[in-house]
mmCIF file of C-alpha atoms and ligand atoms in Angstrom:
data_model
loop_
_atom_site.group_PDB
_atom_site.id
_atom_site.type_symbol
_atom_site.label_atom_id
_atom_site.label_comp_id
_atom_site.label_asym_id
_atom_site.label_seq_id
_atom_site.Cartn_x
_atom_site.Cartn_y
_atom_site.Cartn_z
ATOM 1 C CA UNK A 1 -5.768 17.929 4.079
ATOM 2 C CA UNK A 2 -8.341 14.779 4.502
ATOM 3 C CA UNK A 3 -6.419 11.253 5.983
ATOM 4 C CA UNK A 4 -7.379 8.289 4.467
ATOM 5 C CA UNK A 5 -5.863 4.771 5.785
ATOM 6 C CA UNK A 6 -7.753 1.935 3.810
ATOM 7 C CA UNK A 7 -6.697 -1.961 5.163
ATOM 8 C CA UNK A 8 -3.984 -2.304 2.197
ATOM 9 C CA UNK A 9 -2.705 -0.899 -1.365
ATOM 10 C CA UNK A 10 -5.730 -2.737 -3.448
ATOM 11 C CA UNK A 11 -8.631 -0.666 -1.402
ATOM 12 C CA UNK A 12 -6.250 2.398 -1.610
ATOM 13 C CA UNK A 13 -6.502 1.591 -6.028
ATOM 14 C CA UNK A 14 -9.910 1.127 -5.468
ATOM 15 C CA UNK A 15 -10.792 4.231 -3.828
ATOM 16 C CA UNK A 16 -8.489 7.129 -5.478
ATOM 17 C CA UNK A 17 -9.574 5.052 -9.457
ATOM 18 C CA UNK A 18 -13.618 5.708 -8.007
ATOM 19 C CA UNK A 19 -12.098 9.881 -7.170
ATOM 20 C CA UNK A 20 -11.389 9.456 -10.222
ATOM 21 C CA UNK A 21 -13.594 8.178 -12.893
ATOM 22 C CA UNK A 22 -16.795 10.791 -10.421
ATOM 23 C CA UNK A 23 -14.406 14.013 -11.522
ATOM 24 C CA UNK A 24 -15.085 12.164 -15.434
ATOM 25 C CA UNK A 25 -18.712 11.908 -14.213
ATOM 26 C CA UNK A 26 -18.882 14.953 -12.982
ATOM 27 C CA UNK A 27 -16.423 16.810 -16.142
ATOM 28 C CA UNK A 28 -16.403 14.708 -19.107
ATOM 29 C CA UNK A 29 -13.728 17.295 -20.274
ATOM 30 C CA UNK A 30 -11.977 17.555 -16.869
ATOM 31 C CA UNK A 31 -7.837 17.748 -16.732
ATOM 32 C CA UNK A 32 -6.394 14.697 -15.050
ATOM 33 C CA UNK A 33 -2.548 15.109 -13.748
ATOM 34 C CA UNK A 34 -1.711 11.482 -13.592
ATOM 35 C CA UNK A 35 1.443 9.549 -11.801
ATOM 36 C CA UNK A 36 4.089 6.423 -12.460
ATOM 37 C CA UNK A 37 5.468 3.915 -10.645
ATOM 38 C CA UNK A 38 4.560 1.262 -8.282
ATOM 39 C CA UNK A 39 1.328 2.773 -5.804
ATOM 40 C CA UNK A 40 -0.772 3.747 -8.707
ATOM 41 C CA UNK A 41 -0.695 1.393 -11.000
ATOM 42 C CA UNK A 42 -3.287 -0.653 -9.352
ATOM 43 C CA UNK A 43 -5.625 2.829 -10.059
ATOM 44 C CA UNK A 44 -5.335 2.502 -13.211
ATOM 45 C CA UNK A 45 -6.347 -1.106 -13.567
ATOM 46 C CA UNK A 46 -9.794 -0.433 -11.987
ATOM 47 C CA UNK A 47 -10.189 2.327 -14.830
ATOM 48 C CA UNK A 48 -9.495 0.517 -17.271
ATOM 49 C CA UNK A 49 -12.210 -2.039 -15.687
ATOM 50 C CA UNK A 50 -14.588 0.337 -15.214
ATOM 51 C CA UNK A 51 -14.143 1.729 -18.182
ATOM 52 C CA UNK A 52 -14.126 -1.997 -20.007
ATOM 53 C CA UNK A 53 -17.748 -2.765 -17.844
ATOM 54 C CA UNK A 54 -19.039 0.579 -17.228
ATOM 55 C CA UNK A 55 -19.256 2.662 -20.575
ATOM 56 C CA UNK A 56 -16.014 5.126 -18.057
ATOM 57 C CA UNK A 57 -15.756 7.971 -21.162
ATOM 58 C CA UNK A 58 -11.887 9.414 -21.635
ATOM 59 C CA UNK A 59 -12.524 11.114 -25.493
ATOM 60 C CA UNK A 60 -12.897 14.146 -23.473
ATOM 61 C CA UNK A 61 -10.139 13.925 -20.656
ATOM 62 C CA UNK A 62 -6.494 15.902 -21.094
ATOM 63 C CA UNK A 63 -3.589 14.201 -18.666
ATOM 64 C CA UNK A 64 -0.779 15.490 -17.665
ATOM 65 C CA UNK A 65 2.007 13.196 -16.445
ATOM 66 C CA UNK A 66 3.882 14.771 -13.217
ATOM 67 C CA UNK A 67 7.299 13.758 -14.818
ATOM 68 C CA UNK A 68 9.916 12.240 -17.251
ATOM 69 C CA UNK A 69 13.723 11.314 -16.845
ATOM 70 C CA UNK A 70 15.849 13.052 -19.201
ATOM 71 C CA UNK A 71 18.163 11.311 -21.959
ATOM 72 C CA UNK A 72 16.361 8.126 -21.932
ATOM 73 C CA UNK A 73 14.050 7.197 -25.374
ATOM 74 C CA UNK A 74 10.266 7.212 -25.405
ATOM 75 C CA UNK A 75 10.250 3.954 -26.306
ATOM 76 C CA UNK A 76 12.736 3.107 -23.955
ATOM 77 C CA UNK A 77 10.782 0.325 -21.002
ATOM 78 C CA UNK A 78 11.331 2.587 -18.358
ATOM 79 C CA UNK A 79 10.580 5.718 -19.952
ATOM 80 C CA UNK A 80 7.400 6.642 -18.360
ATOM 81 C CA UNK A 81 5.686 7.595 -21.802
ATOM 82 C CA UNK A 82 6.365 3.854 -22.113
ATOM 83 C CA UNK A 83 5.357 2.910 -18.492
ATOM 84 C CA UNK A 84 2.286 5.133 -19.162
ATOM 85 C CA UNK A 85 1.172 3.968 -22.998
ATOM 86 C CA UNK A 86 1.483 0.237 -21.860
ATOM 87 C CA UNK A 87 -0.275 0.204 -17.984
ATOM 88 C CA UNK A 88 -2.766 2.933 -19.026
ATOM 89 C CA UNK A 89 -3.648 4.692 -22.383
ATOM 90 C CA UNK A 90 -3.662 1.797 -24.984
ATOM 91 C CA UNK A 91 -6.049 0.615 -23.100
ATOM 92 C CA UNK A 92 -8.691 3.301 -22.748
ATOM 93 C CA UNK A 93 -10.448 5.624 -25.305
ATOM 94 C CA UNK A 94 -8.244 8.751 -24.739
ATOM 95 C CA UNK A 95 -7.247 11.147 -27.642
ATOM 96 C CA UNK A 96 -3.543 10.234 -28.011
ATOM 97 C CA UNK A 97 -3.770 14.912 -28.453
ATOM 98 C CA UNK A 98 -5.127 14.777 -25.313
ATOM 99 C CA UNK A 99 -1.861 13.154 -23.467
ATOM 100 C CA UNK A 100 0.763 15.313 -22.747
ATOM 101 C CA UNK A 101 3.552 14.185 -20.930
ATOM 102 C CA UNK A 102 6.475 15.970 -20.606
ATOM 103 C CA UNK A 103 8.929 15.527 -23.366
ATOM 104 C CA UNK A 104 12.594 14.605 -21.694
ATOM 105 C CA UNK A 105 14.107 14.402 -25.042
ATOM 106 C CA UNK A 106 13.940 18.151 -26.118
ATOM 107 C CA UNK A 107 17.264 19.751 -27.865
ATOM 108 C CA UNK A 108 16.298 22.372 -25.652
ATOM 109 C CA UNK A 109 15.045 21.385 -21.893
ATOM 110 C CA UNK A 110 14.361 24.925 -20.779
ATOM 111 C CA UNK A 111 12.046 25.691 -23.750
ATOM 112 C CA UNK A 112 9.862 22.246 -23.011
ATOM 113 C CA UNK A 113 9.467 22.857 -19.723
ATOM 114 C CA UNK A 114 8.240 26.060 -20.204
ATOM 115 C CA UNK A 115 6.142 24.617 -22.727
ATOM 116 C CA UNK A 116 4.148 22.196 -20.105
ATOM 117 C CA UNK A 117 3.693 25.339 -17.777
ATOM 118 C CA UNK A 118 1.334 26.943 -20.565
ATOM 119 C CA UNK A 119 0.358 23.603 -22.180
ATOM 120 C CA UNK A 120 -0.904 23.398 -18.299
ATOM 121 C CA UNK A 121 -2.429 26.829 -18.117
ATOM 122 C CA UNK A 122 -3.867 26.376 -21.650
ATOM 123 C CA UNK A 123 -6.194 23.703 -20.900
ATOM 124 C CA UNK A 124 -7.425 25.293 -18.033
ATOM 125 C CA UNK A 125 -5.163 24.086 -15.079
ATOM 126 C CA UNK A 126 -5.119 20.673 -13.802
ATOM 127 C CA UNK A 127 -8.500 19.904 -12.068
ATOM 128 C CA UNK A 128 -6.615 16.144 -10.245
ATOM 129 C CA UNK A 129 -4.018 14.983 -8.928
ATOM 130 C CA UNK A 130 -2.578 11.771 -8.397
ATOM 131 C CA UNK A 131 0.795 11.968 -6.319
ATOM 132 C CA UNK A 132 3.328 9.238 -5.137
ATOM 133 C CA UNK A 133 6.146 9.894 -2.617
ATOM 134 C CA UNK A 134 9.053 8.517 -2.741
ATOM 135 C CA UNK A 135 10.608 7.553 0.506
ATOM 136 C CA UNK A 136 12.974 10.621 1.283
ATOM 137 C CA UNK A 137 9.389 12.745 0.672
ATOM 138 C CA UNK A 138 10.153 13.929 -2.964
ATOM 139 C CA UNK A 139 6.814 14.168 -4.736
ATOM 140 C CA UNK A 140 6.789 14.016 -8.886
ATOM 141 C CA UNK A 141 11.025 14.196 -8.510
ATOM 142 C CA UNK A 142 10.861 17.400 -6.240
ATOM 143 C CA UNK A 143 13.833 15.776 -4.961
ATOM 144 C CA UNK A 144 14.012 17.449 -0.472
ATOM 145 C CA UNK A 145 15.005 21.158 -0.405
ATOM 146 C CA UNK A 146 13.293 21.805 -4.305
ATOM 147 C CA UNK A 147 11.483 24.814 -4.018
ATOM 148 C CA UNK A 148 7.974 24.914 -2.560
ATOM 149 C CA UNK A 149 7.167 28.016 -5.308
ATOM 150 C CA UNK A 150 8.793 25.797 -8.516
ATOM 151 C CA UNK A 151 7.861 24.781 -11.479
ATOM 152 C CA UNK A 152 7.948 22.640 -13.788
ATOM 153 C CA UNK A 153 12.398 22.316 -14.907
ATOM 154 C CA UNK A 154 15.255 19.846 -15.052
ATOM 155 C CA UNK A 155 16.324 18.603 -11.686
ATOM 156 C CA UNK A 156 18.880 16.740 -10.385
ATOM 157 C CA UNK A 157 17.961 13.131 -9.457
ATOM 158 C CA UNK A 158 19.147 12.027 -5.935
ATOM 159 C CA UNK A 159 21.511 8.844 -5.312
ATOM 160 C CA UNK A 160 18.953 7.469 -2.899
ATOM 161 C CA UNK A 161 16.155 8.297 -5.460
ATOM 162 C CA UNK A 162 18.541 6.430 -7.790
ATOM 163 C CA UNK A 163 18.553 3.823 -5.789
ATOM 164 C CA UNK A 164 15.008 3.662 -5.324
ATOM 165 C CA UNK A 165 14.387 2.527 -8.707
ATOM 166 C CA UNK A 166 17.356 1.053 -9.945
ATOM 167 C CA UNK A 167 15.990 -2.654 -9.351
ATOM 168 C CA UNK A 168 13.375 -0.955 -12.814
ATOM 169 C CA UNK A 169 16.810 -0.902 -14.379
ATOM 170 C CA UNK A 170 19.490 -3.484 -15.200
ATOM 171 C CA UNK A 171 21.945 -1.338 -13.146
ATOM 172 C CA UNK A 172 22.230 2.083 -11.305
ATOM 173 C CA UNK A 173 24.500 3.310 -14.388
ATOM 174 C CA UNK A 174 21.843 2.610 -16.582
ATOM 175 C CA UNK A 175 19.105 4.909 -13.894
ATOM 176 C CA UNK A 176 18.946 8.372 -15.664
ATOM 177 C CA UNK A 177 20.377 11.038 -13.643
ATOM 178 C CA UNK A 178 18.195 14.615 -14.415
ATOM 179 C CA UNK A 179 14.599 14.399 -15.024
ATOM 180 C CA UNK A 180 11.794 17.162 -15.842
ATOM 181 C CA UNK A 181 9.488 16.931 -13.293
ATOM 182 C CA UNK A 182 6.462 19.086 -13.044
ATOM 183 C CA UNK A 183 7.255 22.180 -10.085
ATOM 184 C CA UNK A 184 5.757 21.800 -6.231
ATOM 185 C CA UNK A 185 3.440 25.303 -6.993
ATOM 186 C CA UNK A 186 2.973 23.237 -10.857
ATOM 187 C CA UNK A 187 1.851 20.868 -8.231
ATOM 188 C CA UNK A 188 0.124 22.600 -6.017
ATOM 189 C CA UNK A 189 -2.553 24.697 -8.746
ATOM 190 C CA UNK A 190 -4.195 21.535 -8.913
ATOM 191 C CA UNK A 191 -7.204 21.984 -7.976
ATOM 192 C CA UNK A 192 -7.808 18.381 -5.597
ATOM 193 C CA UNK A 193 -4.686 16.900 -5.219
ATOM 194 C CA UNK A 194 -4.850 12.801 -4.183
ATOM 195 C CA UNK A 195 -1.499 11.652 -2.783
ATOM 196 C CA UNK A 196 -1.049 7.843 -2.223
ATOM 197 C CA UNK A 197 1.445 5.801 0.262
ATOM 198 C CA UNK A 198 1.120 2.030 1.037
ATOM 199 C CA UNK A 199 3.837 -0.065 2.926
ATOM 200 C CA UNK A 200 6.959 0.392 5.360
ATOM 201 C CA UNK A 201 8.940 1.701 3.177
ATOM 202 C CA UNK A 202 7.049 5.225 3.062
ATOM 203 C CA UNK A 203 6.127 4.934 6.626
ATOM 204 C CA UNK A 204 8.639 7.387 7.577
ATOM 205 C CA UNK A 205 8.122 9.667 4.572
ATOM 206 C CA UNK A 206 3.971 9.898 5.638
ATOM 207 C CA UNK A 207 4.383 10.870 9.229
ATOM 208 C CA UNK A 208 7.274 13.632 8.212
ATOM 209 C CA UNK A 209 3.756 14.495 5.742
ATOM 210 C CA UNK A 210 1.532 14.315 7.746
ATOM 211 C CA UNK A 211 2.747 15.556 11.688
ATOM 212 C CA UNK A 212 5.789 17.151 10.511
ATOM 213 C CA UNK A 213 6.599 20.549 9.694
ATOM 214 C CA UNK A 214 6.580 21.928 5.980
ATOM 215 C CA UNK A 215 9.423 22.636 4.886
ATOM 216 C CA UNK A 216 11.686 22.296 0.917
ATOM 217 C CA UNK A 217 13.286 19.401 2.953
ATOM 218 C CA UNK A 218 10.890 16.919 2.576
ATOM 219 C CA UNK A 219 8.614 18.517 -0.373
ATOM 220 C CA UNK A 220 4.951 16.790 -0.116
ATOM 221 C CA UNK A 221 4.899 18.770 3.481
ATOM 222 C CA UNK A 222 3.713 21.385 1.375
ATOM 223 C CA UNK A 223 0.426 19.172 0.498
ATOM 224 C CA UNK A 224 -1.301 20.323 3.974
ATOM 225 C CA UNK A 225 -1.649 24.096 3.071
ATOM 226 C CA UNK A 226 -3.685 22.182 -0.323
ATOM 227 C CA UNK A 227 -6.811 23.358 0.482
ATOM 228 C CA UNK A 228 -8.525 19.860 -1.085
ATOM 229 C CA UNK A 229 -5.796 17.605 -0.322
ATOM 230 C CA UNK A 230 -6.425 14.034 0.601
ATOM 231 C CA UNK A 231 -3.604 11.671 2.707
ATOM 232 C CA UNK A 232 -4.595 8.236 1.118
ATOM 233 C CA UNK A 233 -2.568 5.668 2.951
ATOM 234 C CA UNK A 234 -2.649 2.127 4.055
ATOM 235 C CA UNK A 235 -2.525 1.141 7.419
ATOM 236 C CA UNK A 236 1.730 0.033 7.238
ATOM 237 C CA UNK A 237 2.301 3.288 5.767
ATOM 238 C CA UNK A 238 -0.077 4.748 8.224
ATOM 239 C CA UNK A 239 2.024 3.227 10.897
ATOM 240 C CA UNK A 240 3.914 5.835 12.415
ATOM 241 C CA UNK A 241 1.312 8.729 13.317
ATOM 242 C CA UNK A 242 1.181 9.475 15.989
ATOM 243 C CA UNK A 243 -2.464 11.559 15.244
ATOM 244 C CA UNK A 244 -4.430 9.454 14.031
ATOM 245 C CA UNK A 245 -6.747 8.806 15.859
ATOM 246 C CA UNK A 246 -9.524 6.136 13.626
ATOM 247 C CA UNK A 247 -8.629 3.719 11.262
ATOM 248 C CA UNK A 248 -11.374 4.171 8.571
ATOM 249 C CA UNK A 249 -12.196 0.508 7.003
HETATM 250 C C1 LIG B 1 10.056 8.155 -8.498
HETATM 251 C C2 LIG B 1 8.005 9.342 -9.098
HETATM 252 C C3 LIG B 1 7.338 9.703 -8.268
HETATM 253 C C4 LIG B 1 6.939 8.445 -7.445
HETATM 254 C C5 LIG B 1 7.941 7.822 -6.957
HETATM 255 C C6 LIG B 1 7.436 6.472 -5.942
HETATM 256 O O1 LIG B 1 10.152 8.832 -7.795
HETATM 257 N N1 LIG B 1 8.561 10.113 -9.860
HETATM 258 O O2 LIG B 1 6.688 10.307 -8.688
HETATM 259 O O3 LIG B 1 6.008 8.712 -6.636
HETATM 260 O O4 LIG B 1 8.630 7.029 -7.690
HETATM 261 O O5 LIG B 1 7.567 5.487 -6.921
HETATM 262 P P1 LIG B 1 6.514 4.292 -5.981
HETATM 263 O O6 LIG B 1 4.813 4.435 -6.008
HETATM 264 O O7 LIG B 1 6.736 2.528 -7.414
HETATM 265 O O8 LIG B 1 7.097 4.069 -5.295
#
C-alpha cells in the first residue's frame, strides 16, 4: 500500500488525474472504475482539461461506476448517473455504450446486480478503480459490517451516510435509503486502486484504514491487502496518522 500525502485537495486531484491519464495512454482500451462524491470532482475537472488541451483520448475507454441510489430516476439531479454526465462524461469523447452505472430503477434489482458483475467480467475486469471514503469508513456504499468478500448487491444506507449525503437533498426524508453498490470483493478484484480523502471529516476513517486492523467494521481497511493500492490524502486527512514519517510535497 502506497501512502501519498499532499498539501491540499487540488494537489491530490491533480495526482490522481495524472495516474488515470497515464493508464489511458498506456492502455487506450482500459477499464476505469469511477466514483462520485465531492472528493473526485477535481479529478474529473483535470481529466477534462487534459482531454481538451492535450488530446487525452477516451474513445476506447470503458467505465464502471461504483454505485447508484435505488429508486432515484436517472434524470434526478442527485442520481449518480446525472452527476457523472454533468461533471465528466458530457465533456469527454467517451462512447455512451462504454459507460456503465448500475440501474437503480431496475425492476429486478438482483438480476441487475448479477448483470453488472457479468459486464465487468466481459470487459476484462477493472484496470484502475478510483475510490472515495465515507466518514464511517465505507467504500462505494459498502457500509460498516459489509462482507469483505461481497459482490454487487443492494445495500441499506446507514443513518450516518444518509446524514452525510443529506446536504445534497432538499431534506433528510428525500435521501434514498438503498443503493446498488459494487461489493468489497468486486472492488478488490480491480488491478489498481486509488483511494482519495481530504479534510478533517475523513481523518479518523483514514487512520483506521491505514493503521487499524482489517475489519468489516471499517470496510476500507481491506485495501491494506490489495497489491496495488494507493492511499492519496491531504495533510488534514492525514493528521491522525501516527506512523506516517514523512510528509511528501
Ligand atoms: C458516497 C459515495 C462514496 C463516496 C462517499 C464520500 O457515500 N457512495 O463512493 O466515497 O460518498 O463522498 P465525499 O467525497 O463527498 O465525501
